[in-house]
Short mmCIF file of C-alpha atoms and ligand atoms in Angstrom, two decimals:
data_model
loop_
_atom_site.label_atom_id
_atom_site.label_comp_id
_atom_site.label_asym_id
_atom_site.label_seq_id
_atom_site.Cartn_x
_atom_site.Cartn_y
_atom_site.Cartn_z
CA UNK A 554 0.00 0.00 0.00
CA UNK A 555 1.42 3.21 -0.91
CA UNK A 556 1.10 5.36 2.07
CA UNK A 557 2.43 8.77 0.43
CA UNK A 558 -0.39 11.59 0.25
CA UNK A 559 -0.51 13.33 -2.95
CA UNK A 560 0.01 17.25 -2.34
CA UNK A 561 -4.13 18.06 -1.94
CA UNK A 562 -4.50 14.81 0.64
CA UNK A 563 -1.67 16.88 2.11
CA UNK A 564 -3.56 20.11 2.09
CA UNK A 565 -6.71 18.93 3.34
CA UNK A 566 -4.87 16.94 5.49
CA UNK A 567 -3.74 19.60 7.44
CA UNK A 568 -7.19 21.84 6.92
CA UNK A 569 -8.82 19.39 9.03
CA UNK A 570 -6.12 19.34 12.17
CA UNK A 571 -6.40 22.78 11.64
CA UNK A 572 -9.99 22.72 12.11
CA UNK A 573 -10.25 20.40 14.92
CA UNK A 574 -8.37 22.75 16.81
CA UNK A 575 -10.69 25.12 16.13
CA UNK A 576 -12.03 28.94 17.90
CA UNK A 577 -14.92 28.25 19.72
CA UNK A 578 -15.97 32.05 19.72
CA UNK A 579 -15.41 31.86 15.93
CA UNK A 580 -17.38 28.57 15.60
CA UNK A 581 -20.39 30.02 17.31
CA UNK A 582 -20.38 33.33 15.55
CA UNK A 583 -20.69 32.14 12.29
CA UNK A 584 -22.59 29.14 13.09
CA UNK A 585 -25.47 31.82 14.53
CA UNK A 586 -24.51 34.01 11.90
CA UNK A 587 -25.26 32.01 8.87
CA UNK A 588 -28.51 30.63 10.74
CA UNK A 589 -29.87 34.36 10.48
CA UNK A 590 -31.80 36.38 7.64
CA UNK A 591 -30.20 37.89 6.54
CA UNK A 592 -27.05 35.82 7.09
CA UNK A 593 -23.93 37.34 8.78
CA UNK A 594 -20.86 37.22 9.92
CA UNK A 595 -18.93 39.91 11.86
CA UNK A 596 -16.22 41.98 9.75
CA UNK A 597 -14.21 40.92 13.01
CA UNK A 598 -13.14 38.14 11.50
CA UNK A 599 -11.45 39.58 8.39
CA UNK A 600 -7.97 39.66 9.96
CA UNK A 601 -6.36 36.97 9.87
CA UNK A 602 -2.63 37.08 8.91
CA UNK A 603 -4.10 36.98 5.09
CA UNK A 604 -6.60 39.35 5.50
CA UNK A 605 -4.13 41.89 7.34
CA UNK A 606 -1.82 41.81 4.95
CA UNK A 607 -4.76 42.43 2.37
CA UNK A 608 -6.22 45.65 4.57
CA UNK A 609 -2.52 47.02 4.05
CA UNK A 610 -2.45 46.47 0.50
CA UNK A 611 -6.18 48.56 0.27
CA UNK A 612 -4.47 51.55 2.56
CA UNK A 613 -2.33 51.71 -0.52
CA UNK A 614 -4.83 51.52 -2.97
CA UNK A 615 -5.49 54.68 -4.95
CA UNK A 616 -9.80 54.68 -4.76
CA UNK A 617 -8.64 54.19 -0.42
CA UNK A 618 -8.76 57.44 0.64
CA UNK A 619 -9.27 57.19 4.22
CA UNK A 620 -5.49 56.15 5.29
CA UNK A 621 -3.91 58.55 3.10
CA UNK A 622 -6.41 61.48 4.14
CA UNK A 623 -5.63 61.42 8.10
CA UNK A 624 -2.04 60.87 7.60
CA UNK A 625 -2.01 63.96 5.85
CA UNK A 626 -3.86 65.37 8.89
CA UNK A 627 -1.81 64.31 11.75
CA UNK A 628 1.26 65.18 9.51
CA UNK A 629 0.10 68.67 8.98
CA UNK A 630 -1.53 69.44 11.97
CA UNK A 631 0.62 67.62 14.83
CA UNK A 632 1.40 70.50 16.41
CA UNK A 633 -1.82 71.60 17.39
CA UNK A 634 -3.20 68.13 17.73
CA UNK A 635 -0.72 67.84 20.43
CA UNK A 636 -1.48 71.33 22.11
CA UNK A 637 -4.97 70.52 22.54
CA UNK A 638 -4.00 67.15 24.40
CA UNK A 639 -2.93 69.75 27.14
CA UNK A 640 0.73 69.38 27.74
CA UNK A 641 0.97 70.91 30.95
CA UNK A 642 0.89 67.66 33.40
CA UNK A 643 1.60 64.20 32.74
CA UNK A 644 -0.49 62.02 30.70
CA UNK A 645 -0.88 58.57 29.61
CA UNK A 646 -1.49 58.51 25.85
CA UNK A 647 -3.63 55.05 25.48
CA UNK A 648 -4.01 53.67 21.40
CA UNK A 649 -6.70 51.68 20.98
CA UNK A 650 -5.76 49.36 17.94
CA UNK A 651 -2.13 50.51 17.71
CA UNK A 652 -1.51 48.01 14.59
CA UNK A 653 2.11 48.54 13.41
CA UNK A 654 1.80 52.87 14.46
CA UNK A 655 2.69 54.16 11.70
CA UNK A 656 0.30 57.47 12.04
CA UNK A 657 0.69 57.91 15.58
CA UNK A 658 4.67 57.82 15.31
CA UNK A 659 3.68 61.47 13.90
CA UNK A 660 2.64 62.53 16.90
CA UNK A 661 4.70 60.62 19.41
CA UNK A 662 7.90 62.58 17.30
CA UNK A 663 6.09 66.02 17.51
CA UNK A 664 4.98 65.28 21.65
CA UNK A 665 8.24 64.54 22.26
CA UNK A 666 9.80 67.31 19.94
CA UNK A 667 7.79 70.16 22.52
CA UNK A 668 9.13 67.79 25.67
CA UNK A 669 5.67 66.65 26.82
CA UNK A 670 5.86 63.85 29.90
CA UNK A 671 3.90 61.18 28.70
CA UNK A 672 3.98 57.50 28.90
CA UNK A 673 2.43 55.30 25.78
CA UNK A 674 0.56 52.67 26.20
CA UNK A 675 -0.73 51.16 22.61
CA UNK A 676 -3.28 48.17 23.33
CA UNK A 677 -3.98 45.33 20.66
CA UNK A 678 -4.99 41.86 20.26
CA UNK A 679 -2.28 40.82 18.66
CA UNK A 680 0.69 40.25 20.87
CA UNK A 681 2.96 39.97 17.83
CA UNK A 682 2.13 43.74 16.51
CA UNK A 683 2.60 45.21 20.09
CA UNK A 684 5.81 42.77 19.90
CA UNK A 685 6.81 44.29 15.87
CA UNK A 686 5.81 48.04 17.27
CA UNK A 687 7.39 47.76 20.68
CA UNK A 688 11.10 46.98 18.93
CA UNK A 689 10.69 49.10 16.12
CA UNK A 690 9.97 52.62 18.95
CA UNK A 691 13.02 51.33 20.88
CA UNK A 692 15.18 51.80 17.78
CA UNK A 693 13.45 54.97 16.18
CA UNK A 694 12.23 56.92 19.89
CA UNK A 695 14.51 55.80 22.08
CA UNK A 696 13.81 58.26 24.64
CA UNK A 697 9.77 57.61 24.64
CA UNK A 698 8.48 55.92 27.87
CA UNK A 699 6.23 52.84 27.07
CA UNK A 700 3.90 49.80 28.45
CA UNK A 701 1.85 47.72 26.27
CA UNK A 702 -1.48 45.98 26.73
CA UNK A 703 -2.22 42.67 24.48
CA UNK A 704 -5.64 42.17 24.47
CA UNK A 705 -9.41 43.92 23.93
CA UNK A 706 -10.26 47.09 24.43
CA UNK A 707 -12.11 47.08 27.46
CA UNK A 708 -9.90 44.72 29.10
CA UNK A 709 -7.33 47.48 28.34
CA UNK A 710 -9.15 50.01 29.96
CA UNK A 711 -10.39 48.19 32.83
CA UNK A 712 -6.42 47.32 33.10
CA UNK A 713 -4.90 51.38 32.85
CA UNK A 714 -7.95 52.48 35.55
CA UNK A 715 -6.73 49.84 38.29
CA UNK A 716 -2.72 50.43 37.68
CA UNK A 717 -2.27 53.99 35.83
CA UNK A 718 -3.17 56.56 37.86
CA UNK A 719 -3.24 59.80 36.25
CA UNK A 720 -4.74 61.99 33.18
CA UNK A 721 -5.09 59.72 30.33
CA UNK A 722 -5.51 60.76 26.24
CA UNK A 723 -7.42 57.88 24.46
CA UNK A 724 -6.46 57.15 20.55
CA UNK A 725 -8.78 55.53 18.35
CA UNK A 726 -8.08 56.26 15.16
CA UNK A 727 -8.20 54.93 11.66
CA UNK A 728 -12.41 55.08 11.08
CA UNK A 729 -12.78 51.83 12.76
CA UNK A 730 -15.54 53.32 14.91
CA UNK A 731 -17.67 53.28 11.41
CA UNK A 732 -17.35 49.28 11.06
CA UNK A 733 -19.73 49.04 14.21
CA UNK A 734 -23.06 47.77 13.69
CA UNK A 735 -25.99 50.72 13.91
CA UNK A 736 -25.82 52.07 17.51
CA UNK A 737 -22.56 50.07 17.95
CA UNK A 738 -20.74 53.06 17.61
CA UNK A 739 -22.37 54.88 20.60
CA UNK A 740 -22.16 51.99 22.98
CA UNK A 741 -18.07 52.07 22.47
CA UNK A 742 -17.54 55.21 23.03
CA UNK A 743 -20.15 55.17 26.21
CA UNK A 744 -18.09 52.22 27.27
CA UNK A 745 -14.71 54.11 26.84
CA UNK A 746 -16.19 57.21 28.50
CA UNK A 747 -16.89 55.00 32.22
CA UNK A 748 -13.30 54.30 32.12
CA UNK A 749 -12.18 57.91 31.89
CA UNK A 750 -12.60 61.20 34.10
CA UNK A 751 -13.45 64.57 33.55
CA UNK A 752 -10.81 66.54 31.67
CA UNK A 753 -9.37 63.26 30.09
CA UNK A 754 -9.58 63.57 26.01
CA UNK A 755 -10.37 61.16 23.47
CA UNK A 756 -9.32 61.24 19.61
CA UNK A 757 -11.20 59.62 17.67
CA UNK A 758 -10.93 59.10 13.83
CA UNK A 759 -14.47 59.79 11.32
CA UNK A 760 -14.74 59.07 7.57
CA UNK A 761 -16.94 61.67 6.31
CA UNK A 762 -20.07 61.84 4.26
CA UNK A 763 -18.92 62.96 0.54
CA UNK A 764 -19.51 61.84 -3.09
CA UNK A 765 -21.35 58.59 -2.95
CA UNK A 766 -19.43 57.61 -5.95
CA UNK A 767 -16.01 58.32 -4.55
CA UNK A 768 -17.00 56.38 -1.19
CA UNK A 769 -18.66 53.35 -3.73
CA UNK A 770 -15.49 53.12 -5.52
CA UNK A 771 -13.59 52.81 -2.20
CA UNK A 772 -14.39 50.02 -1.44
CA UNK A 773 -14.84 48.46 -4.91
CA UNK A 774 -11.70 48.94 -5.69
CA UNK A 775 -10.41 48.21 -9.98
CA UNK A 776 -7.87 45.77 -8.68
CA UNK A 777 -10.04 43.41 -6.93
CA UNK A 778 -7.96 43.54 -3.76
CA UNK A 779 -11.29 44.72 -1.71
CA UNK A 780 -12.51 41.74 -2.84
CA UNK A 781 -10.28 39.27 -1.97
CA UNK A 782 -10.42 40.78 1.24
CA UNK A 783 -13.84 40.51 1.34
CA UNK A 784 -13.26 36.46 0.39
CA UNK A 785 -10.60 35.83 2.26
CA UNK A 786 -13.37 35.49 5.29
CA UNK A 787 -14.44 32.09 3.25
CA UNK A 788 -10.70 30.79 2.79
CA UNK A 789 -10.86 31.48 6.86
CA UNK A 790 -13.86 29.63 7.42
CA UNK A 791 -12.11 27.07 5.10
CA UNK A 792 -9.13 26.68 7.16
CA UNK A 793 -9.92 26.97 10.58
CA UNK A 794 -13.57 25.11 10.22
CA UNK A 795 -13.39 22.96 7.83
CA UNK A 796 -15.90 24.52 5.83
CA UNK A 797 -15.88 23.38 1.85
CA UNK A 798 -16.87 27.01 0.19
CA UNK A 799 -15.83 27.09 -3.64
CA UNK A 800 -14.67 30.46 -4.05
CA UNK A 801 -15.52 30.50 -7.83
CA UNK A 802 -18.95 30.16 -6.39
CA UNK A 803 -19.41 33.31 -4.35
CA UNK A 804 -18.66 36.79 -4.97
CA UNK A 805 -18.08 40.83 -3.12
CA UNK A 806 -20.57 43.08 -3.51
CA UNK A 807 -20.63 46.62 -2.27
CA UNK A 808 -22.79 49.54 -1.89
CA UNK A 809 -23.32 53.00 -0.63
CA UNK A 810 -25.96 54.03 0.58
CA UNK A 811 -26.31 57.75 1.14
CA UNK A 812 -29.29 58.16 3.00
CA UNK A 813 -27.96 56.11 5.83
CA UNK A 814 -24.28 56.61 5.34
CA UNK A 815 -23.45 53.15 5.16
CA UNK A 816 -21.35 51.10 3.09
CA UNK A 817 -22.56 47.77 3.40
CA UNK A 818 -20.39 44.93 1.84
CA UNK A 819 -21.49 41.36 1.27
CA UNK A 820 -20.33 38.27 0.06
CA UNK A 821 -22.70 36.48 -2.69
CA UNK A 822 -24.06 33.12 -3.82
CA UNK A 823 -23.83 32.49 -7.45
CA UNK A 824 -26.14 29.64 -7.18
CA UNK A 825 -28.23 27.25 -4.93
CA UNK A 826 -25.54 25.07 -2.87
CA UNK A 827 -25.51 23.93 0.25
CA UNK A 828 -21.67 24.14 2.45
CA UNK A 829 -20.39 22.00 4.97
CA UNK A 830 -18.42 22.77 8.09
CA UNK A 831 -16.39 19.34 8.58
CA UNK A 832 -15.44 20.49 12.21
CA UNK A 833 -18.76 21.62 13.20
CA UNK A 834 -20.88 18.63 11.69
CA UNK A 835 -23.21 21.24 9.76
CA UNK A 836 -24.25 22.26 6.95
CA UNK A 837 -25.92 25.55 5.54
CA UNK A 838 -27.87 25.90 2.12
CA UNK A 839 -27.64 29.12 0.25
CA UNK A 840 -30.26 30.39 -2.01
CA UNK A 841 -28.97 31.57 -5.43
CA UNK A 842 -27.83 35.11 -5.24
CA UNK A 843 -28.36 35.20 -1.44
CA UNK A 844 -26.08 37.49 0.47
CA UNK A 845 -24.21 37.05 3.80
CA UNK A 846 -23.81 40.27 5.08
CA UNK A 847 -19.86 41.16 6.17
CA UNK A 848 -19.25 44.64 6.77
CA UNK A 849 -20.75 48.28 7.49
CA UNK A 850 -18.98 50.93 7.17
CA UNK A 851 -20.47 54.27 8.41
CA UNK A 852 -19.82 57.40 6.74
CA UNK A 853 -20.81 60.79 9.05
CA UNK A 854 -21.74 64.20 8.94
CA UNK A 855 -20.41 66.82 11.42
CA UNK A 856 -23.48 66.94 13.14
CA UNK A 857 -24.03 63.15 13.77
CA UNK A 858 -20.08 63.55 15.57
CA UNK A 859 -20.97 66.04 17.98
CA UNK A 860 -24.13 64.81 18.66
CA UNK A 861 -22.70 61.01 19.05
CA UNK A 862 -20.01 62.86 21.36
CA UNK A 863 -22.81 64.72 23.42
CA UNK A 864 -24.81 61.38 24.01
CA UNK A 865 -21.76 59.42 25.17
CA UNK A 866 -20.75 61.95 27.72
CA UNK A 867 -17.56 64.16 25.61
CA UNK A 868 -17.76 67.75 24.49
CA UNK A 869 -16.26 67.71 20.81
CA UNK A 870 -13.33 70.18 21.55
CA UNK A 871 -11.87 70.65 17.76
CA UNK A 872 -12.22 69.09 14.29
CA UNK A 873 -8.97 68.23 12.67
CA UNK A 874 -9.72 67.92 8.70
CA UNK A 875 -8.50 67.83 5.70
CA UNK A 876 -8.89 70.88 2.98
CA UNK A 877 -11.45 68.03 0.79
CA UNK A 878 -13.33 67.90 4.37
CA UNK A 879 -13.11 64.24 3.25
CA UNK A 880 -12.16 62.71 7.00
CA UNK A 881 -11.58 64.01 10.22
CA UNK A 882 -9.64 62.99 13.47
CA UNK A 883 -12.07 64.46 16.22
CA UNK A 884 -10.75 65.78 19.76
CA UNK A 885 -13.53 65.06 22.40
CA UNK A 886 -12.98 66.19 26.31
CA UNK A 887 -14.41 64.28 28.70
CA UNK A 888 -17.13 65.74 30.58
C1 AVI B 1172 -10.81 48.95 9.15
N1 AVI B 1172 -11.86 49.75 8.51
C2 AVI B 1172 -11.83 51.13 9.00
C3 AVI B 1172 -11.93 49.65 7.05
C4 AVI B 1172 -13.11 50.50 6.50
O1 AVI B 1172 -12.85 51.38 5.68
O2 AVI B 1172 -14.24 50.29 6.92
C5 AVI B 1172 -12.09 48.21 6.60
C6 AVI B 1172 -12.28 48.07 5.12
N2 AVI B 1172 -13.17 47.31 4.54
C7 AVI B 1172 -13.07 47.38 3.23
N3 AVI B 1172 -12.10 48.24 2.96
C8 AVI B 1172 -11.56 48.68 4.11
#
């Protein structure tokens, strides 16, 4: 008997002691997700190590203009970004989703250019990017004080309250607050507010309403890396659950809607077919051209800011934007 696996044994070979092993909290999502109508899956899940590397390839894209937008931003307004963090007593300057830094390395350089005393403290899930960012601010900032928190948000918080005393300045930039679900939004930055005191400040990066047709194309991009971004979430589910989706047999969709503000993404069925999750025993049936919903991401006018500020307890202090008024990093004070 020949006992030599040919190269896809190989493969699904090791798809299946991959899924065996598999995340619970990832097995449950989508397993309620898909059971829903409309079906869904949280845009949580789009990171992997694929789909990060993919997100960095659409911050380069040329229809992306969020990324480039606020780095222009923070690089032309640092200065008074900084001043209005208040940089007469010490502060703790807490990132929320640090990622590899690269936009708040702007302002680290200009805080420590006008000798403010800070400490920062970026937070993420991934150990291995707080690991990547941690070496790479020894070697360009050596003289910037640091502490790093791997893990969620609120754990984060919950973590600085008990064992950093003192005035904190909360990052979260970026327009991740738009990939909330409706209300979602509010409810984080209510929960970030109980972890903060008066006179604290919170930073907090918007993607704002414009030409529908420039946000469409944003995220529908000519290259198709959107897309495979978008996919990737099935290759995932492929992977780590066993699942047997055909790629060829889905597809991204997009759309803007400008009433609501929302870009809502979707991945499609091209036909009837029914997908099984090997490590979950289960099976779902798609309808032809039914959607599973993926992503929303929330576009936002002034207004809706200040007023989302007002209801979560923060006082919008100033609007950083650009001269397109395309995106804006917002400074909120704690009231
Ligand atoms: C991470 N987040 C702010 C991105 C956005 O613009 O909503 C994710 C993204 N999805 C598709 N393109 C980019």
């Amino acid at each position: 008997m020949d006992l030599r696996l040919n190269t896809s044994n190989a493969n699904q070979t090791s798809e299946l002691v991959n899924a065996m092993n598999y995340d619970p909290e990832l097995a449950r999502d989508v397993q309620e997700g898909l059971k829903q109508t409309p079906k869904r899956i949280s845009s949580k899940y789009f990171y992997d190590g694929a789909g990060s590397k993919l997100f960095q390839q659409i911050m380069e894209l040329p229809e992306y203009y969020p990324t480039r937008t606020e780095f222009k931003i923070l690089e032309e307004q640092q200065a008074e970004i900084s001043r209005f963090f208040g940089l007469s007593d010490f502060f703790h300057l807490v990132e929320l989703g640090a990622g590899d830094g690269l936009k708040t390395k702007i302002l680290l350089r200009q805080l420590l250019h006008m000798k403010a005393d800070f400490e920062y403290v970026p937070v993420d899930i991934s150990g291995d990017i707080l690991k990547l960012l941690d070496s790479s601010l020894k070697t360009e900032l050596p003289a910037l004080k640091t502490d790093s928190f791997t893990g969620d948000y609120f754990k984060a918080l919950h973590w600085l309250q008990k064992n950093k005393e003192g005035r904190k300045v909360v990052l979260f930039l970026g327009s991740n607050i738009g990939n909330f679900e409706d209300g979602g939004d509010l409810e984080f930055l209510q929960e970030i507010r109980k972890y903060l005191n008066p006179e604290d400040k919170v930073l907090v990066g918007f993607d704002l309403r414009k030409d529908p047709r420039t946000i469409r194309q944003a995220y529908d991009d000519a290259a198709g890396v959107t897309a495979a971004f978008n996919l990737n979430l099935l290759k995932r589910l492929n992977r780590e659950l066993g699942a047997d989706f055909n790629l060829n047999q889905f597809e991204h969709f997009t759309d803007y809607d400008p009433l609501s503000g929302v870009v809502k993404s979707y991945i499609v069925s091209k036909k009837q077919q029914t997908v099984t999750f090997s490590a979950l025993n289960h099976s779902i049936s798609f309808a032809a051209w039914e959607a599973i919903h993926t992503e929303n991401s929330h576009k936002y006018t002034p207004v809706q800011i200040e007023e989302l500020g007002e209801k979560a307890g923060l006082k919008t202090e100033q609007f950083f934007t650009d001269e397109k008024h395309y995106f804006a990093d917002v400074l909120f004070r704690v009231i």
